[in-house]
Coordinates of C-alpha atoms in Angstrom, one line a residue:
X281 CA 47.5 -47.2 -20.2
X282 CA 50.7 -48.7 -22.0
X283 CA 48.7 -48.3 -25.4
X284 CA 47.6 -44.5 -24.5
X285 CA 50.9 -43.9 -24.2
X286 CA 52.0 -45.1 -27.4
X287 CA 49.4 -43.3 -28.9
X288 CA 50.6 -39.7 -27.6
X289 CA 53.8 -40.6 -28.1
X290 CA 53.4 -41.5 -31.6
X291 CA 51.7 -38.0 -32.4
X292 CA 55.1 -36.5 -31.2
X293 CA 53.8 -35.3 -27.8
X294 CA 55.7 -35.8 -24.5
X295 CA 53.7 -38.5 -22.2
X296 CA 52.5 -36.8 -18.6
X297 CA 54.1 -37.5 -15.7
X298 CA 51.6 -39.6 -14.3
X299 CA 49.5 -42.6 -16.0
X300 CA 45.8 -41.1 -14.8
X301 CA 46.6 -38.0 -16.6
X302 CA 47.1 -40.2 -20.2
X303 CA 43.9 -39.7 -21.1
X304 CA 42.7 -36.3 -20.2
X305 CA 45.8 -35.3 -22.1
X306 CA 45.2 -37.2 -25.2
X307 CA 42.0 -36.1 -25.4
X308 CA 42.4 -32.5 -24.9
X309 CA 45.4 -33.4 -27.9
X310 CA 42.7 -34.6 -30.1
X311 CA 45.1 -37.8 -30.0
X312 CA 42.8 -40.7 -31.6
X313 CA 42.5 -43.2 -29.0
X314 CA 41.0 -46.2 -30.9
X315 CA 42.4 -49.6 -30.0
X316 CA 43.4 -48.7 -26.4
X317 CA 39.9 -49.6 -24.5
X318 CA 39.5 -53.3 -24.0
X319 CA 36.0 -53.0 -22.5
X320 CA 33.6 -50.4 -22.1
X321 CA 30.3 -50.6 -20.6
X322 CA 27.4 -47.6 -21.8
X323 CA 24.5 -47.4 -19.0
X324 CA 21.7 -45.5 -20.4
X325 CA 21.9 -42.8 -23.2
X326 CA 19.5 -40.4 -22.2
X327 CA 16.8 -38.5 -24.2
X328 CA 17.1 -38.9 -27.8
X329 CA 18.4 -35.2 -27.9
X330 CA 21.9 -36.6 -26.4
X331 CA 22.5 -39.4 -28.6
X332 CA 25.1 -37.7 -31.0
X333 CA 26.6 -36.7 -27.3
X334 CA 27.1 -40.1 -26.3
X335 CA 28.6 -41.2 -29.7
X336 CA 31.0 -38.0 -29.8
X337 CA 32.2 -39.6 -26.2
X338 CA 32.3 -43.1 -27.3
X339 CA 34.6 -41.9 -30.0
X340 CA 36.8 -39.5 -28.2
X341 CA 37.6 -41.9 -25.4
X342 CA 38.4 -44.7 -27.9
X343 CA 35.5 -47.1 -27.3
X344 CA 34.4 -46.8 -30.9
X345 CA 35.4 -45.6 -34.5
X346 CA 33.9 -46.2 -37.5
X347 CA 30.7 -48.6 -37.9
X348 CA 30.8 -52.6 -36.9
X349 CA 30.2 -55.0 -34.1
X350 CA 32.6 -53.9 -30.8
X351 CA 32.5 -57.3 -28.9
X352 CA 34.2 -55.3 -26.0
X353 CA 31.6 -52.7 -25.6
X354 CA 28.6 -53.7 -23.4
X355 CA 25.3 -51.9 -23.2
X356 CA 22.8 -51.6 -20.0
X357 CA 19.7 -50.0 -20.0
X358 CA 18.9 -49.3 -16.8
X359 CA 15.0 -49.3 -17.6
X360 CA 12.7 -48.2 -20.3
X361 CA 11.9 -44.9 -20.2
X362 CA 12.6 -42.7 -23.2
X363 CA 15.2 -40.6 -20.8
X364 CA 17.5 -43.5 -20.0
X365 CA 16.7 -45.2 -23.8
X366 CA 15.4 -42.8 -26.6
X367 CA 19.8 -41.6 -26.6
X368 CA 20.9 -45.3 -27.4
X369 CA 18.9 -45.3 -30.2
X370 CA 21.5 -43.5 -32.4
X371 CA 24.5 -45.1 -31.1
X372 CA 23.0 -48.7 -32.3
X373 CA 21.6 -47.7 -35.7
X374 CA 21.9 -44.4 -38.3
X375 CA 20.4 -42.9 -41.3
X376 CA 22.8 -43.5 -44.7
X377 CA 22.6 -41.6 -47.5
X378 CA 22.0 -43.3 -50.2
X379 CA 24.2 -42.0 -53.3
X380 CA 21.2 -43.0 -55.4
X381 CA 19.1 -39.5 -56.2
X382 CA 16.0 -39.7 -54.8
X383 CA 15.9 -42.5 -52.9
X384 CA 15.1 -42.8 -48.9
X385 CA 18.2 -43.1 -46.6
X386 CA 18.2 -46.3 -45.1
X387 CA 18.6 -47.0 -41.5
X388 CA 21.8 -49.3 -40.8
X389 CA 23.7 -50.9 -38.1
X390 CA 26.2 -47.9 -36.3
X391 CA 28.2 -49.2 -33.4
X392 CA 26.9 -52.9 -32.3
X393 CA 27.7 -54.1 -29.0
X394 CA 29.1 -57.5 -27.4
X395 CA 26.3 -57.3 -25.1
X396 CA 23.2 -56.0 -23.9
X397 CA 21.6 -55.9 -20.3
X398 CA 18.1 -55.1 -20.0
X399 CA 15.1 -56.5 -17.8
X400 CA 12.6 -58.6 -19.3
X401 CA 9.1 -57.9 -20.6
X402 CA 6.9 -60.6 -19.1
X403 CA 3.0 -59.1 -20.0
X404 CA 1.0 -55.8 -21.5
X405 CA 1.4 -54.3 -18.1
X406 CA 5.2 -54.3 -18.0
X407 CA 5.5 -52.3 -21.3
X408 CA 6.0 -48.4 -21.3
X409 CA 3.3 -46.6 -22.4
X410 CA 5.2 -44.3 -24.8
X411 CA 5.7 -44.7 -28.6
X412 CA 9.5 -44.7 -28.2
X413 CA 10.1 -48.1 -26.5
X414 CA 8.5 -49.8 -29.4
X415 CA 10.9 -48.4 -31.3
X416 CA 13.8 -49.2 -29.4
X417 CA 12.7 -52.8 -28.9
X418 CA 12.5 -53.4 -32.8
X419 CA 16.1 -51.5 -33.0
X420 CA 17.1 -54.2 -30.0
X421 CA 16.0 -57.4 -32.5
X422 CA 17.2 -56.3 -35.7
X423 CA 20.6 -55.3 -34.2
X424 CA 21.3 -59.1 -32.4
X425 CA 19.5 -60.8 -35.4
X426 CA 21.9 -59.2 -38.2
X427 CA 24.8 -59.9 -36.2
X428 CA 26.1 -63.1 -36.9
X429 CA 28.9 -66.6 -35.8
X430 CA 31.2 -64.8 -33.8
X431 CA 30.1 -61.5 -33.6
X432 CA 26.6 -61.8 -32.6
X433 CA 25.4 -59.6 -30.0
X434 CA 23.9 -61.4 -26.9
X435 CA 20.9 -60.0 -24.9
X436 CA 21.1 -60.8 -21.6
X437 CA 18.2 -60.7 -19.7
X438 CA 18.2 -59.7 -15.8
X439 CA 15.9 -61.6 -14.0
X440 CA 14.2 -60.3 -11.1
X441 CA 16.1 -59.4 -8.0
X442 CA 19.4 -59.4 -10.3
X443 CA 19.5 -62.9 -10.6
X444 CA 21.4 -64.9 -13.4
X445 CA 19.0 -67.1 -15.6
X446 CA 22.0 -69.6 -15.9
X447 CA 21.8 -70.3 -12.7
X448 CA 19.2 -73.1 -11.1
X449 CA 19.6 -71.5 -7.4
X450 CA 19.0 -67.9 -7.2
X451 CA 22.4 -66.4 -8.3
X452 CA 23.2 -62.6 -8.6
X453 CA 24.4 -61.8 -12.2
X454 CA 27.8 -61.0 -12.3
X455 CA 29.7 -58.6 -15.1
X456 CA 33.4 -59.4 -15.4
X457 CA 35.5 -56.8 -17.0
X458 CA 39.0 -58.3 -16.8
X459 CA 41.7 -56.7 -14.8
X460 CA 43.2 -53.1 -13.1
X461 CA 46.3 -52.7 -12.0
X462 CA 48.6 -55.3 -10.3
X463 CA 48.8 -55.2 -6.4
X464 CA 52.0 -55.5 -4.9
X465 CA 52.3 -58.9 -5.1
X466 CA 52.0 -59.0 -8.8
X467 CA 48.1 -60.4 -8.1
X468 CA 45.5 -58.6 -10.9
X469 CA 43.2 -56.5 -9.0
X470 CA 39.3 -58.0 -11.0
X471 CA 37.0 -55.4 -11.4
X472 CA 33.4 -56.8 -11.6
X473 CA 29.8 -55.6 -11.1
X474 CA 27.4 -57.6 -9.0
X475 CA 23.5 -56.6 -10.0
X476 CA 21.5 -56.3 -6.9
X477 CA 18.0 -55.2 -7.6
X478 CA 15.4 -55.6 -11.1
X479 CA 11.9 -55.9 -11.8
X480 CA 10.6 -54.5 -8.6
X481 CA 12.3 -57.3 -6.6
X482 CA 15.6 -57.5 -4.2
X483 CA 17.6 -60.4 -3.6
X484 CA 18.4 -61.1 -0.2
X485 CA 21.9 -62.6 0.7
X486 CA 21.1 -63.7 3.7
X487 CA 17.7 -65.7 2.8
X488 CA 19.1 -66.6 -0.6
X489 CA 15.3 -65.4 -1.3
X490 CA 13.5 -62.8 -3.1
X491 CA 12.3 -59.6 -1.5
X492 CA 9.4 -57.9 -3.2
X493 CA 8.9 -54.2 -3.8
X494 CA 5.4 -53.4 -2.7
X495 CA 4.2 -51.2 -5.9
X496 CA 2.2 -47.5 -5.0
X497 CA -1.2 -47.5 -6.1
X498 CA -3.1 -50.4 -7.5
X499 CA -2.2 -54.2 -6.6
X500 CA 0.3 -55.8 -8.8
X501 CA 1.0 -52.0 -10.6
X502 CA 4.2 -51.9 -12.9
X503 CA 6.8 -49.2 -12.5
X504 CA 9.5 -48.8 -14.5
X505 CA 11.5 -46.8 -12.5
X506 CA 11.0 -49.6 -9.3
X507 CA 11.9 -52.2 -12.1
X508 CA 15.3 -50.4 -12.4
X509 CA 18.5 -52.5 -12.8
X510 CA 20.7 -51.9 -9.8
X511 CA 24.2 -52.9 -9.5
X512 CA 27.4 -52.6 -7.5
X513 CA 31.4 -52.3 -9.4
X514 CA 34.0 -53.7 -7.0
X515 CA 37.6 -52.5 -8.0
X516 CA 39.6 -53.6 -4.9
X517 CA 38.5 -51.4 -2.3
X518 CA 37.0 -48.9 -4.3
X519 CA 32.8 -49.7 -5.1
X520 CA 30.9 -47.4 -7.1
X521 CA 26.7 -48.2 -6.7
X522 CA 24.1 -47.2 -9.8
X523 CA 20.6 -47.6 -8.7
X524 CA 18.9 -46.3 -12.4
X525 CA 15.9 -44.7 -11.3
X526 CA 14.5 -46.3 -7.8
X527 CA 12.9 -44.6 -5.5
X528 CA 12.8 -44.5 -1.8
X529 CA 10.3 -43.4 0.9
X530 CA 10.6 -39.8 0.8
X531 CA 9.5 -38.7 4.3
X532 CA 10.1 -40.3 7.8
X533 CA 9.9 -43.8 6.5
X534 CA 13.3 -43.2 5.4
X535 CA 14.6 -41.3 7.9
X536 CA 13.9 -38.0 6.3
X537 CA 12.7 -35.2 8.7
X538 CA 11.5 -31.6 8.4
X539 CA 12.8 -30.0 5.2
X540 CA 14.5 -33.1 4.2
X541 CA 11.2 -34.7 4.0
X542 CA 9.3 -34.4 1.0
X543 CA 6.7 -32.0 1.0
X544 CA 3.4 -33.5 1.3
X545 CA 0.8 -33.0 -1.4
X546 CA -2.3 -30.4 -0.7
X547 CA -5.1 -31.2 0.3
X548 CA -8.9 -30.8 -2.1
X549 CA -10.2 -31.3 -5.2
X550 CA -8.4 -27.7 -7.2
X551 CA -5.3 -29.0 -6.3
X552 CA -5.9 -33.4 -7.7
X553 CA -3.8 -32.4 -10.7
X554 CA -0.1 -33.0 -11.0
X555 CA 0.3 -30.0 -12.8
X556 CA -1.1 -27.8 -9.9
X557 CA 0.3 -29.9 -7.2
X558 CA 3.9 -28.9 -8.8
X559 CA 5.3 -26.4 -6.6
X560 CA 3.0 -27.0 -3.9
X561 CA 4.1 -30.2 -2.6
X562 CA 5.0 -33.2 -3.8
X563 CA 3.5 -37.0 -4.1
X564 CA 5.6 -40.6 -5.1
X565 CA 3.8 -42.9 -7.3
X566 CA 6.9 -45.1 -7.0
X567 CA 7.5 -48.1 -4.7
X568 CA 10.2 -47.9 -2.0
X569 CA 13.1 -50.0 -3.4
X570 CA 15.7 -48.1 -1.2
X571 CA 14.0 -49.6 2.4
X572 CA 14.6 -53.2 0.7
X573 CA 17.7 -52.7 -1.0
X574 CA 19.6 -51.3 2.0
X575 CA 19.6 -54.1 4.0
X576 CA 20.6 -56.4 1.2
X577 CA 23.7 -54.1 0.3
X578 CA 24.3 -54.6 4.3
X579 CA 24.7 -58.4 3.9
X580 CA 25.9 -58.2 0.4
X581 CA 28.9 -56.8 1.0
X582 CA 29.6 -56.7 4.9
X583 CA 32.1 -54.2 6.1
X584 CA 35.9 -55.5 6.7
X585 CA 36.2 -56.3 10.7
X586 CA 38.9 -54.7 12.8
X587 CA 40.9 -57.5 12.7
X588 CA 40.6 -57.9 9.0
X589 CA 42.7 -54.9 8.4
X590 CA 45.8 -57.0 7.4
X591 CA 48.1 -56.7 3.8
X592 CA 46.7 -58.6 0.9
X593 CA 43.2 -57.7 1.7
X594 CA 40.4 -55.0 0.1
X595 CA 38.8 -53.1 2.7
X596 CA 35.4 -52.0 3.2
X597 CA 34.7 -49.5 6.4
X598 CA 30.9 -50.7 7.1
X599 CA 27.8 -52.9 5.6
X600 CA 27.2 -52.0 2.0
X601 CA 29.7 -49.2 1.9
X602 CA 30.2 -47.5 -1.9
X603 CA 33.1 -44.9 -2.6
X604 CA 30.9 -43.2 -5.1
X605 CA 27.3 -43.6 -5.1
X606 CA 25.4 -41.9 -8.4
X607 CA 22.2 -40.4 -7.1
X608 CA 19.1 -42.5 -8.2
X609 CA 15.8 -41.0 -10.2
X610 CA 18.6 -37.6 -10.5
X611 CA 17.2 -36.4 -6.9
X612 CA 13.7 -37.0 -7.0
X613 CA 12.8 -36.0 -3.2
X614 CA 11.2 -39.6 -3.4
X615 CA 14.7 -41.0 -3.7
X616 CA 18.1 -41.2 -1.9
X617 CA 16.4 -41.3 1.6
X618 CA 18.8 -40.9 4.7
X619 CA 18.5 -44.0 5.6
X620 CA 20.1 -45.4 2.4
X621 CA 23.1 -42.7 2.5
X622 CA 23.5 -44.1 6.1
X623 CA 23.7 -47.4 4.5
X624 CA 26.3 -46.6 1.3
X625 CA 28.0 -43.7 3.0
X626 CA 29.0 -42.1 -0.3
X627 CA 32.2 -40.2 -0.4
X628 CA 31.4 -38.8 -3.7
X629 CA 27.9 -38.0 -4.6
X630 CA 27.0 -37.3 -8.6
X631 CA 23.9 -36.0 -9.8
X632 CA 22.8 -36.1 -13.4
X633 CA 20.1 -34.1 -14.3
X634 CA 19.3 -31.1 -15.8
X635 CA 17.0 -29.5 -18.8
X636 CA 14.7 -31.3 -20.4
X637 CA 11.4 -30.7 -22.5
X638 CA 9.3 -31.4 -19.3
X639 CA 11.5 -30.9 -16.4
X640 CA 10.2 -32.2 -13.0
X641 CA 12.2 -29.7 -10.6
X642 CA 15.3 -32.4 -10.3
X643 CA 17.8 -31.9 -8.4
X644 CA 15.1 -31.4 -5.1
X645 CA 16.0 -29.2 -2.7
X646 CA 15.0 -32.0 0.2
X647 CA 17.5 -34.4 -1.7
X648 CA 20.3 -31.6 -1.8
X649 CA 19.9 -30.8 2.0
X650 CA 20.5 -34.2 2.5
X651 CA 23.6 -34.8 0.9
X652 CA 24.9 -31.2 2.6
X653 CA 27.0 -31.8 5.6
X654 CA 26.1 -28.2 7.2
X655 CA 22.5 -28.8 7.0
X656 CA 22.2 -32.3 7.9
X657 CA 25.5 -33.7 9.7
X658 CA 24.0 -36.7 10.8
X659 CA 22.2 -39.5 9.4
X660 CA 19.8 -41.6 11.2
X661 CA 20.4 -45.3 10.7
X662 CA 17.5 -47.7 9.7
X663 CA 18.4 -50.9 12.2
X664 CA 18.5 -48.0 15.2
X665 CA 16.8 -44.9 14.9
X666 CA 17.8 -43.3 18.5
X667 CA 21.3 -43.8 16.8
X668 CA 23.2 -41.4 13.9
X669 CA 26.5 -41.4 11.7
X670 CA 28.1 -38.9 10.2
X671 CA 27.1 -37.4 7.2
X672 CA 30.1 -39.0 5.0
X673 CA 30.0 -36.7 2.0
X674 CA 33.0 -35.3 0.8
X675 CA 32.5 -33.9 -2.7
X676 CA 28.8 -33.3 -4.7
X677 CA 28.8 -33.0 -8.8
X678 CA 25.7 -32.3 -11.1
X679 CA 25.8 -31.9 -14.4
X680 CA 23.8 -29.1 -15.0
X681 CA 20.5 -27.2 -12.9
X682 CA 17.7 -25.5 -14.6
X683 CA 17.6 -21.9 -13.3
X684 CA 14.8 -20.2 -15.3
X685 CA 12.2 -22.1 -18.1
X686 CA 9.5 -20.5 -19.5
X687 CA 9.3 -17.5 -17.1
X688 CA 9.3 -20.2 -14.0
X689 CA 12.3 -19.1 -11.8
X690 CA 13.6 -21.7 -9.9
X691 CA 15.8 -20.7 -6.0
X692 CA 17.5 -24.8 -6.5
X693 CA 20.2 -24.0 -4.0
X694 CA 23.2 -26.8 -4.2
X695 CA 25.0 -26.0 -1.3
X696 CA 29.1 -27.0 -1.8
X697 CA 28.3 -29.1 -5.1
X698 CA 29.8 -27.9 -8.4
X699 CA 28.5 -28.4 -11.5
X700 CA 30.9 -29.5 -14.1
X701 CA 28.4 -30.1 -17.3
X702 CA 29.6 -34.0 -18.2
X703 CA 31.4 -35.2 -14.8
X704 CA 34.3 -38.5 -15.0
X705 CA 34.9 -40.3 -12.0
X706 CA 38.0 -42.0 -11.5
X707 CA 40.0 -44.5 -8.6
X708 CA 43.6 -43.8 -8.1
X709 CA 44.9 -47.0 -9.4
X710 CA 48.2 -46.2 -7.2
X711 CA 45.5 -45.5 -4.0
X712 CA 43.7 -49.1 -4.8
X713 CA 47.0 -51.4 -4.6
X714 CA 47.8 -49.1 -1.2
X715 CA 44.6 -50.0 0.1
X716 CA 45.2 -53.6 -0.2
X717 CA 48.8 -53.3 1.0
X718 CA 47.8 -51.2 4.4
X719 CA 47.4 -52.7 6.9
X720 CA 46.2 -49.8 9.6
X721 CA 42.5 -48.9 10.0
X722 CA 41.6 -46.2 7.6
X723 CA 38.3 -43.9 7.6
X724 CA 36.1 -44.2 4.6
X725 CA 37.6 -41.3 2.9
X726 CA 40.9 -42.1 3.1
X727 CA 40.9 -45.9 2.1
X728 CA 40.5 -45.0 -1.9
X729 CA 41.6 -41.9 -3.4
X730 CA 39.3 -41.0 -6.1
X731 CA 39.3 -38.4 -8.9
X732 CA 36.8 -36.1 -10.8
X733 CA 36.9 -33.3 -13.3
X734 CA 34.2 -32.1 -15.9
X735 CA 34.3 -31.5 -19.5
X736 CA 31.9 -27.7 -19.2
X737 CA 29.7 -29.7 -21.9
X738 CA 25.9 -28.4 -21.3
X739 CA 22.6 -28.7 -23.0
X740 CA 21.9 -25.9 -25.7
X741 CA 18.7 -24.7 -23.9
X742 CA 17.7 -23.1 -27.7
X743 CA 16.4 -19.5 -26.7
X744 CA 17.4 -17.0 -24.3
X745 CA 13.9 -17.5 -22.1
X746 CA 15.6 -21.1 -21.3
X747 CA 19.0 -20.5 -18.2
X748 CA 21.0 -22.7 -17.0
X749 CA 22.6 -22.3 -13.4
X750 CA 26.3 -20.9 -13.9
X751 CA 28.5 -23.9 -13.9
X752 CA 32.3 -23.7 -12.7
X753 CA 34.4 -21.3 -15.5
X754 CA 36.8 -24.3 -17.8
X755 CA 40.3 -23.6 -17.4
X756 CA 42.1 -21.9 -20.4
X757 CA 45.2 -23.9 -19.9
X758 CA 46.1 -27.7 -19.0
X759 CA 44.3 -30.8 -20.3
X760 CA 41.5 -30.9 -17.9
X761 CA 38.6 -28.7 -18.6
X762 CA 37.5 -28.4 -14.9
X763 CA 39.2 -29.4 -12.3
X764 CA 40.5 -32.3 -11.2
X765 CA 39.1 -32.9 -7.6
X766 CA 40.8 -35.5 -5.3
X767 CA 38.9 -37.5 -2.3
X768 CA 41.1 -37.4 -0.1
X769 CA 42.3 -33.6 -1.0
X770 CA 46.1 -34.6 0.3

């Protein structure tokens, strides 16, 4: 924050009052920020339609400038499909002009990272069948072979259940991205990500042992979205979980009843096609990786006891807790059963989706009922089902909802969420060292304060036939574009 600072300053501008509001200042400044990140890590870049999005973000929050190898910057790609990957292809390569007359641009290096973490390809089977991935693949080799010495990029690959290769005993892979703020003792507060889940397999703490994900359809059936990497970022007491695209069970498997159950499929042979199954009901091809992966976040990372609450310490309120917890598959009614939100017990929910060239009605309504605390106040529990929690959601964000495509309407209500086009999500670094200085029992919400604006930024749907869902108005004054939002409020 220190260097932000000396960036606004140096463009003549008076510094905010407080450090978390550096950046949303600079940037709405247009003050460069280059030199002030010292590491970033890019999950995903989504369809190729988005990749001059991600590089205008890159640059603006100082991650990236002009062309080279950024040892700081870290890439994971969460898995292979072209709307997690096709994006990243031009942020690690772009077409140059050549000043020749007449002769083809060539493609060249663009911004190459320190590292990238991706799941292995062991067979034919495990390779997406789409003409994209090849390409991304041959992008993937001829960026870490013309990097060289010191500034070659390593691909690490995550081995099933999250594991480290380096390691002979099953180890999770850890991420280590240096240091927060100090706590009160002048001790650096790590911030680190712990993968949890790959390749259609869950490591289980408490085993030490592998858990498979039992694939839908035929024996032995790749999925890339089951083969998503899953991970959990620990920042003192704050914990954030990314779960890529997994799926869940969908109906009372995971706890889900009535409406928040998705829809079962109709019945005959007129309605065997996806296409006229569409608004009819609905049907998972995907394994369940949220019935597997719940109990492993539960012995993961177990909840702080009552007489843990003492000075010095993180806290965690309950087994597998998460402070913000990104929704998987963007709301597939397949995904983010009850059963799992009983298990993270999000405070803050986000949602990316949005329009696409073959949308597939995300965010569901079933997922969305879910999350809303009027709807569904309770959650069932997967150890007991006679028992339920509180629904612990205090604040819902999507990017953007599709509201009419092609002359479909669609009623997608989102309850209390607001939709802020590209949404940040930041801990109160001030709220993290407090949390490890308190010593008194705190609720979930009020252990971490947490922050989140939006930037308003939303796809170009090209023609007037293609709406988006009104999003919440940008302000016309201050430095952040929508809001910010605070969890707690006070």
């Amino acid at each position: 924050m220190e260097a932000v600072k000396g960036k606004i300053e140096g463009k003549g501008w008076s510094v905010p009052g407080e450090p978390i509001d550096y950046v949303p200042f600079a940037v709405a400044k247009g003050v460069p920020l280059a030199g002030t990140v010292k590491k970033a890590l890019l999950i995903d870049g989504g369809d190729s339609s988005y990749s001059d999005d991600v590089v205008r973000m890159l640059k603006t929050q100082g991650v990236v400038s002009g062309r080279g190898f950024y040892k700081d910057l870290y890439l994971m790609v969460s898995h292979f499909h072209a709307d997690h990957q096709a994006g990243l292809h031009g942020v690690l390569q772009v077409k140059q002009v050549s000043k020749v007359k007449k002769k083809k641009a060539a493609v060249v290096p663009r911004f190459v990272p320190g590292k990238i973490f991706l799941n292995p390809l062991y067979d034919k089977a495990s390779v997406p069948k789409n003409t994209i991935f090849p390409a991304f693949r041959r992008i993937l080799e001829e960026v870490s072979s013309l990097s060289r010495g010191t500034e070659r990029t390593e691909i690490v690959e995550v081995q099933p259940g999250g594991l480290d290769s380096e390691f002979l005993t099953p180890t999770p892979l850890s991420i280590h991205f240096g240091n927060g703020v100090e706590d009160k003792n002048g001790v650096a507060i790590p911030i680190t990500i712990r993968m949890v889940a790959s390749g259609q397999k869950v490591y289980m703490p408490d085993t030490g042992y592998l858990e498979d994900v039992p694939p839908k359809g035929k024996k032995n059936a790749v999925d890339m979205n089951d083969r998503s990497l899953c991970f959990v970022l620990t920042y003192g007491s704050f914990r954030y979980f990314g779960g890529g695209d997994i799926a869940g069970d969908g109906r009372i498997g995971g706890g889900n009843k009535g409406t928040n159950a998705m829809p079962d499929p109709p019945k005959g042979k007129k309605y065997k096609t996806k296409k006229k199954n569409k608004k009819l009901g609905a049907s998972s091809s995907h394994g369940d990786v949220e019935s597997v992966l719940g109990p492993a976040l539960e012995q993961g990372f177990p909840r702080t006891p009552l007489m843990g609450y003492k000075a010095g310490v993180d806290k965690y309120p309950n087994s597998g807790h998460c402070t913000v917890m990104k929704a998987s598959h963007h709301a597939s009614a397949s995904s983010v059963d009850v059963f799992f939100l009983a298990t993270i017990q999000p405070v803050v929910v986000a949602i990316s989706c949005g329009f696409k060239a073959r949308p597939h009605d995300h965010p569901t309504q079933p997922v969305l009922d879910r999350l809303d605390k009027t709807l569904t106040p309770k959650w069932g529990v997967r150890k007991d089902t006679s028992r339920e929690i509180a629904n612990s959601v205090k604040g819902l964000y999507l990017t953007e909802v599709i509201q009419k495509r092609k002359g479909v309407t669609y009623d997608t209500d989102v309850h209390d969420g607001r939709l802020l086009g590209d949404i940040v999500i930041r801990p109160v670094d001030e709220s993290i060292v407090a949390a490890r200085a308190a010593s008194a029992v705190l609720q979930a919400d009020k252990i971490v304060k947490v922050q989140v604006y939006g930037t308003g930024d939303r796809t170009d749907t090209v023609d007037s036939t293609n709406v988006l869902f009104p999003g919440v108005t940008r302000a016309t004054s201050g430095h952040y574009p929508i809001g910010p939002y605070y969890h707690p409020a006070s």
